[in-house]
Amino acid sequence: FRHLLLNLILKAWRVYVCQQHRKRNKYDVAESHAKKQQLLRTWQCWLVYVDVQRTKHGMESVAVAFRERSCLGMSWALWRRRHHQNCVEHKMNALALQHWAQNLQFRAWLQWRELYLYSQNDKQKEARAVTHHQQQDLKRCMKVWLGYLNLHRAKRHQNELAQEHHQRRIVQQCFFDWRLSWESRRRMHAHQKDMEKLAGRIALRRVFAHWKHYVVLCAEETRRYQLAEKHYKHQLLVRALLSVWWEWL
């Protein structure tokens, strides 16, 4: 009977050990599956975050390009309008100068005609004197007209130089504004990259801290299982020894 009882105890202990071994194997499989699922969810969240950041960067680059094109278009339209106004002013000045010269020539011709008609009634000397006088008047008029032409050319040259200087200043100002906006965008992109790196590091630290805490809990639970198993084995041995001792008594 004692041998039979010991065999039953041994069989029960073997069954218990097999059950504990299968339970531990299932627990290890479940733990590995949970870790894989957690890593998979973390990877999917990270992929979604990267896709959102790429979309934001693409939208920002499109908005910046549209703003640059609109600014350049406004500057080009303003320059064309001012250039057209300057061309119209130059044409009007040229037409006014031509009209004044024609009026001056017509007046001189009328005066010459009147003097010529009047000189026909006088002698040849008076005709020569009148002709000489008319020639002197024409020379003076030509001198005045040439002086006016020179003055107008100098004024037009000064206007062209002022216009070129103004255009250069506009181009420089546009370039300086573009450079400042480019520097600000570059600093903003660098700051965003630094923030993304810092967020990634913080997320990795949190994941590592959760994993470390989980490992500690698993180790504590394994130790508790081992202690419980030892206590159960000890109780079985005590009960077996007590039953054997009572049999002997």
PDB file of C-alpha atoms in Angstrom, residues 6-232:
ATOM      1  CA  LEU A   6       4.099   6.656  -3.351  1.00  0.00           C
ATOM      2  CA  ASN A   7       3.485   5.737  -7.002  1.00  0.00           C
ATOM      3  CA  LEU A   8       0.222   7.709  -6.970  1.00  0.00           C
ATOM      4  CA  ILE A   9       1.973  10.677  -5.379  1.00  0.00           C
ATOM      5  CA  LEU A  10       4.754  10.439  -7.970  1.00  0.00           C
ATOM      6  CA  LYS A  11       2.244  10.240 -10.833  1.00  0.00           C
ATOM      7  CA  ALA A  12       0.285  13.195  -9.444  1.00  0.00           C
ATOM      8  CA  TRP A  13       3.495  15.156  -9.042  1.00  0.00           C
ATOM      9  CA  ARG A  14       4.518  14.276 -12.639  1.00  0.00           C
ATOM     10  CA  VAL A  15       1.098  15.393 -13.931  1.00  0.00           C
ATOM     11  CA  TYR A  16       1.403  18.616 -11.958  1.00  0.00           C
ATOM     12  CA  VAL A  17       4.934  19.198 -13.302  1.00  0.00           C
ATOM     13  CA  CYS A  18       3.731  18.556 -16.885  1.00  0.00           C
ATOM     14  CA  GLN A  19       0.825  20.936 -16.390  1.00  0.00           C
ATOM     15  CA  GLN A  20       3.125  23.601 -15.001  1.00  0.00           C
ATOM     16  CA  HIS A  21       5.550  23.091 -17.890  1.00  0.00           C
ATOM     17  CA  ARG A  22       2.729  23.411 -20.458  1.00  0.00           C
ATOM     18  CA  LYS A  23       1.382  26.462 -18.645  1.00  0.00           C
ATOM     19  CA  ARG A  24       4.838  28.047 -18.638  1.00  0.00           C
ATOM     20  CA  ASN A  25       5.240  27.313 -22.361  1.00  0.00           C
ATOM     21  CA  LYS A  26       1.830  28.869 -23.089  1.00  0.00           C
ATOM     22  CA  TYR A  27       2.733  31.872 -20.966  1.00  0.00           C
ATOM     23  CA  ASP A  28       6.036  32.312 -22.892  1.00  0.00           C
ATOM     24  CA  VAL A  29       4.204  32.052 -26.237  1.00  0.00           C
ATOM     25  CA  ALA A  30       1.589  34.573 -25.087  1.00  0.00           C
ATOM     26  CA  GLU A  31       4.286  36.931 -23.837  1.00  0.00           C
ATOM     27  CA  SER A  32       6.210  36.768 -27.144  1.00  0.00           C
ATOM     28  CA  HIS A  33       2.962  37.302 -29.094  1.00  0.00           C
ATOM     29  CA  ALA A  34       2.093  40.340 -26.937  1.00  0.00           C
ATOM     30  CA  LYS A  35       5.557  41.812 -27.499  1.00  0.00           C
ATOM     31  CA  LYS A  36       5.237  41.301 -31.256  1.00  0.00           C
ATOM     32  CA  GLN A  37       1.778  42.915 -31.299  1.00  0.00           C
ATOM     33  CA  GLN A  38       3.041  45.876 -29.277  1.00  0.00           C
ATOM     34  CA  LEU A  39       6.027  46.346 -31.612  1.00  0.00           C
ATOM     35  CA  LEU A  40       3.705  46.064 -34.630  1.00  0.00           C
ATOM     36  CA  ARG A  41       1.352  48.756 -33.245  1.00  0.00           C
ATOM     37  CA  THR A  42       4.346  51.002 -32.457  1.00  0.00           C
ATOM     38  CA  TRP A  43       5.711  50.551 -35.986  1.00  0.00           C
ATOM     39  CA  GLN A  44       2.310  51.320 -37.578  1.00  0.00           C
ATOM     40  CA  CYS A  45       1.945  54.508 -35.479  1.00  0.00           C
ATOM     41  CA  TRP A  46       5.435  55.592 -36.466  1.00  0.00           C
ATOM     42  CA  LEU A  47       4.676  55.007 -40.178  1.00  0.00           C
ATOM     43  CA  VAL A  48       1.492  57.096 -39.903  1.00  0.00           C
ATOM     44  CA  TYR A  49       3.424  59.879 -38.158  1.00  0.00           C
ATOM     45  CA  VAL A  50       6.133  59.870 -40.872  1.00  0.00           C
ATOM     46  CA  ASP A  51       3.488  60.002 -43.624  1.00  0.00           C
ATOM     47  CA  VAL A  52       1.750  62.971 -41.946  1.00  0.00           C
ATOM     48  CA  GLN A  53       5.056  64.839 -41.585  1.00  0.00           C
ATOM     49  CA  ARG A  54       5.897  64.263 -45.261  1.00  0.00           C
ATOM     50  CA  THR A  55       2.465  65.562 -46.270  1.00  0.00           C
ATOM     51  CA  LYS A  56       2.934  68.672 -44.109  1.00  0.00           C
ATOM     52  CA  HIS A  57       6.374  69.349 -45.605  1.00  0.00           C
ATOM     53  CA  GLY A  58       4.988  68.994 -49.140  1.00  0.00           C
ATOM     54  CA  MET A  59       2.144  71.422 -48.392  1.00  0.00           C
ATOM     55  CA  GLU A  60       4.563  73.926 -46.863  1.00  0.00           C
ATOM     56  CA  SER A  61       6.884  73.758 -49.895  1.00  0.00           C
ATOM     57  CA  VAL A  62       3.919  74.274 -52.287  1.00  0.00           C
ATOM     58  CA  ALA A  63       2.693  77.274 -50.231  1.00  0.00           C
ATOM     59  CA  VAL A  64       6.166  78.838 -50.185  1.00  0.00           C
ATOM     60  CA  ALA A  65       6.568  78.381 -53.971  1.00  0.00           C
ATOM     61  CA  PHE A  66       3.133  79.922 -54.583  1.00  0.00           C
ATOM     62  CA  ARG A  67       3.988  82.909 -52.360  1.00  0.00           C
ATOM     63  CA  GLU A  68       7.306  83.457 -54.198  1.00  0.00           C
ATOM     64  CA  ARG A  69       5.580  83.313 -57.605  1.00  0.00           C
ATOM     65  CA  SER A  70       2.886  85.779 -56.490  1.00  0.00           C
ATOM     66  CA  CYS A  71       5.487  88.241 -55.096  1.00  0.00           C
ATOM     67  CA  LEU A  72       7.562  88.068 -58.288  1.00  0.00           C
ATOM     68  CA  GLY A  73       4.439  88.521 -60.426  1.00  0.00           C
ATOM     69  CA  MET A  74       3.401  91.645 -58.485  1.00  0.00           C
ATOM     70  CA  SER A  75       6.906  93.138 -58.770  1.00  0.00           C
ATOM     71  CA  TRP A  76       7.030  92.374 -62.512  1.00  0.00           C
ATOM     72  CA  ALA A  77       3.582  93.944 -63.114  1.00  0.00           C
ATOM     73  CA  LEU A  78       4.584  97.084 -61.170  1.00  0.00           C
ATOM     74  CA  TRP A  79       7.836  97.379 -63.151  1.00  0.00           C
ATOM     75  CA  ARG A  80       6.018  96.932 -66.485  1.00  0.00           C
ATOM     76  CA  ARG A  81       3.418  99.568 -65.585  1.00  0.00           C
ATOM     77  CA  ARG A  82       6.101 102.066 -64.616  1.00  0.00           C
ATOM     78  CA  HIS A  83       8.122 101.281 -67.726  1.00  0.00           C
ATOM     79  CA  HIS A  84       5.036 101.843 -69.894  1.00  0.00           C
ATOM     80  CA  GLN A  85       4.390 105.172 -68.161  1.00  0.00           C
ATOM     81  CA  ASN A  86       7.986 106.264 -68.758  1.00  0.00           C
ATOM     82  CA  CYS A  87       7.768 105.267 -72.440  1.00  0.00           C
ATOM     83  CA  VAL A  88       4.526 107.226 -72.836  1.00  0.00           C
ATOM     84  CA  GLU A  89       6.120 110.268 -71.176  1.00  0.00           C
ATOM     85  CA  HIS A  90       9.139 110.039 -73.479  1.00  0.00           C
ATOM     86  CA  LYS A  91       6.909 109.826 -76.553  1.00  0.00           C
ATOM     87  CA  MET A  92       4.842 112.796 -75.386  1.00  0.00           C
ATOM     88  CA  ASN A  93       8.000 114.823 -74.766  1.00  0.00           C
ATOM     89  CA  ALA A  94       9.309 113.969 -78.229  1.00  0.00           C
ATOM     90  CA  LEU A  95       5.985 114.938 -79.848  1.00  0.00           C
ATOM     91  CA  ALA A  96       5.904 118.220 -77.906  1.00  0.00           C
ATOM     92  CA  LEU A  97       9.463 119.003 -78.942  1.00  0.00           C
ATOM     93  CA  GLN A  98       8.655 118.249 -82.595  1.00  0.00           C
ATOM     94  CA  HIS A  99       5.523 120.403 -82.460  1.00  0.00           C
ATOM     95  CA  TRP A 100       7.451 123.291 -80.915  1.00  0.00           C
ATOM     96  CA  ALA A 101      10.145 123.024 -83.600  1.00  0.00           C
ATOM     97  CA  GLN A 102       7.526 122.972 -86.339  1.00  0.00           C
ATOM     98  CA  ASN A 103       5.782 126.018 -84.864  1.00  0.00           C
ATOM     99  CA  LEU A 104       9.095 127.806 -84.577  1.00  0.00           C
ATOM    100  CA  GLN A 105       9.989 126.980 -88.164  1.00  0.00           C
ATOM    101  CA  PHE A 106       6.532 128.002 -89.372  1.00  0.00           C
ATOM    102  CA  ARG A 107       6.770 131.335 -87.542  1.00  0.00           C
ATOM    103  CA  ALA A 108      10.249 131.906 -88.872  1.00  0.00           C
ATOM    104  CA  TRP A 109       9.037 131.066 -92.364  1.00  0.00           C
ATOM    105  CA  LEU A 110       6.083 133.457 -92.030  1.00  0.00           C
ATOM    106  CA  GLN A 111       8.360 136.191 -90.786  1.00  0.00           C
ATOM    107  CA  TRP A 112      10.803 135.498 -93.587  1.00  0.00           C
ATOM    108  CA  ARG A 113       7.982 135.586 -96.120  1.00  0.00           C
ATOM    109  CA  GLU A 114       6.702 138.893 -94.826  1.00  0.00           C
ATOM    110  CA  LEU A 115      10.215 140.339 -94.891  1.00  0.00           C
ATOM    111  CA  TYR A 116      10.729 138.940 -98.358  1.00  0.00           C
ATOM    112  CA  LEU A 117       7.514 140.508 -99.654  1.00  0.00           C
ATOM    113  CA  TYR A 118       8.441 143.748 -97.984  1.00  0.00           C
ATOM    114  CA  SER A 119      11.998 143.648 -99.348  1.00  0.00           C
ATOM    115  CA  GLN A 120      10.749 143.272-102.929  1.00  0.00           C
ATOM    116  CA  ASN A 121       9.609 146.909-102.787  1.00  0.00           C
ATOM    117  CA  ASP A 122      12.985 148.102-101.534  1.00  0.00           C
ATOM    118  CA  LYS A 123      16.318 148.121-103.121  1.00  0.00           C
ATOM    119  CA  GLN A 124      18.709 145.210-103.487  1.00  0.00           C
ATOM    120  CA  LYS A 125      20.795 146.412-100.540  1.00  0.00           C
ATOM    121  CA  GLU A 126      17.842 146.421 -98.282  1.00  0.00           C
ATOM    122  CA  ALA A 127      16.969 142.965 -99.605  1.00  0.00           C
ATOM    123  CA  ARG A 128      20.475 141.742 -98.780  1.00  0.00           C
ATOM    124  CA  ALA A 129      20.280 143.359 -95.334  1.00  0.00           C
ATOM    125  CA  VAL A 130      16.920 141.763 -94.662  1.00  0.00           C
ATOM    126  CA  THR A 131      18.196 138.428 -95.906  1.00  0.00           C
ATOM    127  CA  HIS A 132      21.247 138.701 -93.642  1.00  0.00           C
ATOM    128  CA  HIS A 133      19.012 139.655 -90.754  1.00  0.00           C
ATOM    129  CA  GLN A 134      16.777 136.666 -91.409  1.00  0.00           C
ATOM    130  CA  GLN A 135      19.776 134.382 -91.601  1.00  0.00           C
ATOM    131  CA  GLN A 136      20.997 135.683 -88.245  1.00  0.00           C
ATOM    132  CA  ASP A 137      17.566 135.095 -86.747  1.00  0.00           C
ATOM    133  CA  LEU A 138      17.528 131.582 -88.103  1.00  0.00           C
ATOM    134  CA  LYS A 139      20.968 130.921 -86.659  1.00  0.00           C
ATOM    135  CA  ARG A 140      19.888 132.170 -83.269  1.00  0.00           C
ATOM    136  CA  CYS A 141      16.751 130.061 -83.411  1.00  0.00           C
ATOM    137  CA  MET A 142      18.791 127.025 -84.379  1.00  0.00           C
ATOM    138  CA  LYS A 143      21.179 127.693 -81.510  1.00  0.00           C
ATOM    139  CA  VAL A 144      18.292 127.983 -79.073  1.00  0.00           C
ATOM    140  CA  TRP A 145      16.669 124.877 -80.498  1.00  0.00           C
ATOM    141  CA  LEU A 146      19.953 122.914 -80.311  1.00  0.00           C
ATOM    142  CA  GLY A 147      20.429 124.071 -76.701  1.00  0.00           C
ATOM    143  CA  TYR A 148      16.923 122.869 -75.900  1.00  0.00           C
ATOM    144  CA  LEU A 149      17.650 119.514 -77.552  1.00  0.00           C
ATOM    145  CA  ASN A 150      20.853 119.109 -75.549  1.00  0.00           C
ATOM    146  CA  LEU A 151      19.041 119.985 -72.316  1.00  0.00           C
ATOM    147  CA  HIS A 152      16.252 117.524 -73.094  1.00  0.00           C
ATOM    148  CA  ARG A 153      18.774 114.772 -73.898  1.00  0.00           C
ATOM    149  CA  ALA A 154      20.599 115.400 -70.609  1.00  0.00           C
ATOM    150  CA  LYS A 155      17.304 115.311 -68.715  1.00  0.00           C
ATOM    151  CA  ARG A 156      16.270 112.089 -70.445  1.00  0.00           C
ATOM    152  CA  HIS A 157      19.649 110.534 -69.629  1.00  0.00           C
ATOM    153  CA  GLN A 158      19.237 111.499 -65.976  1.00  0.00           C
ATOM    154  CA  ASN A 159      15.753 109.983 -65.941  1.00  0.00           C
ATOM    155  CA  GLU A 160      17.076 106.739 -67.450  1.00  0.00           C
ATOM    156  CA  LEU A 161      19.858 106.578 -64.844  1.00  0.00           C
ATOM    157  CA  ALA A 162      17.351 107.228 -62.046  1.00  0.00           C
ATOM    158  CA  GLN A 163      15.052 104.534 -63.431  1.00  0.00           C
ATOM    159  CA  GLU A 164      17.911 102.003 -63.622  1.00  0.00           C
ATOM    160  CA  HIS A 165      18.943 102.856 -60.058  1.00  0.00           C
ATOM    161  CA  HIS A 166      15.358 102.427 -58.866  1.00  0.00           C
ATOM    162  CA  GLN A 167      15.042  99.074 -60.629  1.00  0.00           C
ATOM    163  CA  ARG A 168      18.297  97.871 -59.067  1.00  0.00           C
ATOM    164  CA  ARG A 169      17.077  98.903 -55.636  1.00  0.00           C
ATOM    165  CA  ILE A 170      13.799  97.044 -56.187  1.00  0.00           C
ATOM    166  CA  VAL A 171      15.648  93.897 -57.315  1.00  0.00           C
ATOM    167  CA  GLN A 172      18.020  94.093 -54.321  1.00  0.00           C
ATOM    168  CA  GLN A 173      15.113  94.567 -51.916  1.00  0.00           C
ATOM    169  CA  CYS A 174      13.276  91.572 -53.411  1.00  0.00           C
ATOM    170  CA  PHE A 175      16.454  89.478 -53.157  1.00  0.00           C
ATOM    171  CA  PHE A 176      17.021  90.515 -49.529  1.00  0.00           C
ATOM    172  CA  ASP A 177      13.397  89.686 -48.645  1.00  0.00           C
ATOM    173  CA  TRP A 178      13.657  86.316 -50.356  1.00  0.00           C
ATOM    174  CA  ARG A 179      16.923  85.562 -48.589  1.00  0.00           C
ATOM    175  CA  LEU A 180      15.458  86.454 -45.184  1.00  0.00           C
ATOM    176  CA  SER A 181      12.398  84.246 -45.828  1.00  0.00           C
ATOM    177  CA  TRP A 182      14.654  81.411 -46.999  1.00  0.00           C
ATOM    178  CA  GLU A 183      16.816  81.684 -43.859  1.00  0.00           C
ATOM    179  CA  SER A 184      13.727  81.682 -41.628  1.00  0.00           C
ATOM    180  CA  ARG A 185      12.331  78.603 -43.412  1.00  0.00           C
ATOM    181  CA  ARG A 186      15.654  76.828 -43.102  1.00  0.00           C
ATOM    182  CA  ARG A 187      15.839  77.537 -39.369  1.00  0.00           C
ATOM    183  CA  MET A 188      12.225  76.414 -39.001  1.00  0.00           C
ATOM    184  CA  HIS A 189      12.932  73.109 -40.823  1.00  0.00           C
ATOM    185  CA  ALA A 190      16.035  72.530 -38.667  1.00  0.00           C
ATOM    186  CA  HIS A 191      13.989  73.202 -35.512  1.00  0.00           C
ATOM    187  CA  GLN A 192      11.272  70.808 -36.666  1.00  0.00           C
ATOM    188  CA  LYS A 193      13.855  68.093 -37.376  1.00  0.00           C
ATOM    189  CA  ASP A 194      15.366  68.584 -33.904  1.00  0.00           C
ATOM    190  CA  MET A 195      11.901  68.372 -32.329  1.00  0.00           C
ATOM    191  CA  GLU A 196      11.156  65.191 -34.284  1.00  0.00           C
ATOM    192  CA  LYS A 197      14.415  63.623 -33.135  1.00  0.00           C
ATOM    193  CA  LEU A 198      13.688  64.621 -29.525  1.00  0.00           C
ATOM    194  CA  ALA A 199      10.144  63.211 -29.769  1.00  0.00           C
ATOM    195  CA  GLY A 200      11.542  59.941 -31.165  1.00  0.00           C
ATOM    196  CA  ARG A 201      14.050  59.700 -28.316  1.00  0.00           C
ATOM    197  CA  ILE A 202      11.353  60.389 -25.716  1.00  0.00           C
ATOM    198  CA  ALA A 203       9.088  57.760 -27.273  1.00  0.00           C
ATOM    199  CA  LEU A 204      11.935  55.215 -27.292  1.00  0.00           C
ATOM    200  CA  ARG A 205      12.705  55.991 -23.652  1.00  0.00           C
ATOM    201  CA  ARG A 206       9.054  55.529 -22.718  1.00  0.00           C
ATOM    202  CA  VAL A 207       8.873  52.236 -24.612  1.00  0.00           C
ATOM    203  CA  PHE A 208      12.097  51.063 -22.947  1.00  0.00           C
ATOM    204  CA  ALA A 209      10.777  52.087 -19.507  1.00  0.00           C
ATOM    205  CA  HIS A 210       7.474  50.204 -20.092  1.00  0.00           C
ATOM    206  CA  TRP A 211       9.380  47.194 -21.338  1.00  0.00           C
ATOM    207  CA  LYS A 212      11.720  47.262 -18.318  1.00  0.00           C
ATOM    208  CA  HIS A 213       8.759  47.512 -15.946  1.00  0.00           C
ATOM    209  CA  TYR A 214       7.072  44.655 -17.783  1.00  0.00           C
ATOM    210  CA  VAL A 215      10.213  42.511 -17.506  1.00  0.00           C
ATOM    211  CA  VAL A 216      10.410  43.237 -13.773  1.00  0.00           C
ATOM    212  CA  LEU A 217       6.737  42.227 -13.341  1.00  0.00           C
ATOM    213  CA  CYS A 218       7.305  39.055 -15.346  1.00  0.00           C
ATOM    214  CA  ALA A 219      10.335  38.173 -13.238  1.00  0.00           C
ATOM    215  CA  GLU A 220       8.374  38.838 -10.046  1.00  0.00           C
ATOM    216  CA  GLU A 221       5.477  36.699 -11.262  1.00  0.00           C
ATOM    217  CA  THR A 222       7.880  33.879 -12.264  1.00  0.00           C
ATOM    218  CA  ARG A 223       9.480  34.035  -8.823  1.00  0.00           C
ATOM    219  CA  ARG A 224       6.045  33.838  -7.211  1.00  0.00           C
ATOM    220  CA  TYR A 225       5.156  30.830  -9.347  1.00  0.00           C
ATOM    221  CA  GLN A 226       8.397  29.135  -8.367  1.00  0.00           C
ATOM    222  CA  LEU A 227       7.783  29.843  -4.672  1.00  0.00           C
ATOM    223  CA  ALA A 228       4.216  28.551  -4.966  1.00  0.00           C
ATOM    224  CA  GLU A 229       5.438  25.418  -6.727  1.00  0.00           C
ATOM    225  CA  LYS A 230       8.080  24.833  -4.059  1.00  0.00           C
ATOM    226  CA  HIS A 231       5.496  25.387  -1.344  1.00  0.00           C
ATOM    227  CA  TYR A 232       3.084  22.980  -3.030  1.00  0.00           C
TER     228      TYR A 232
END
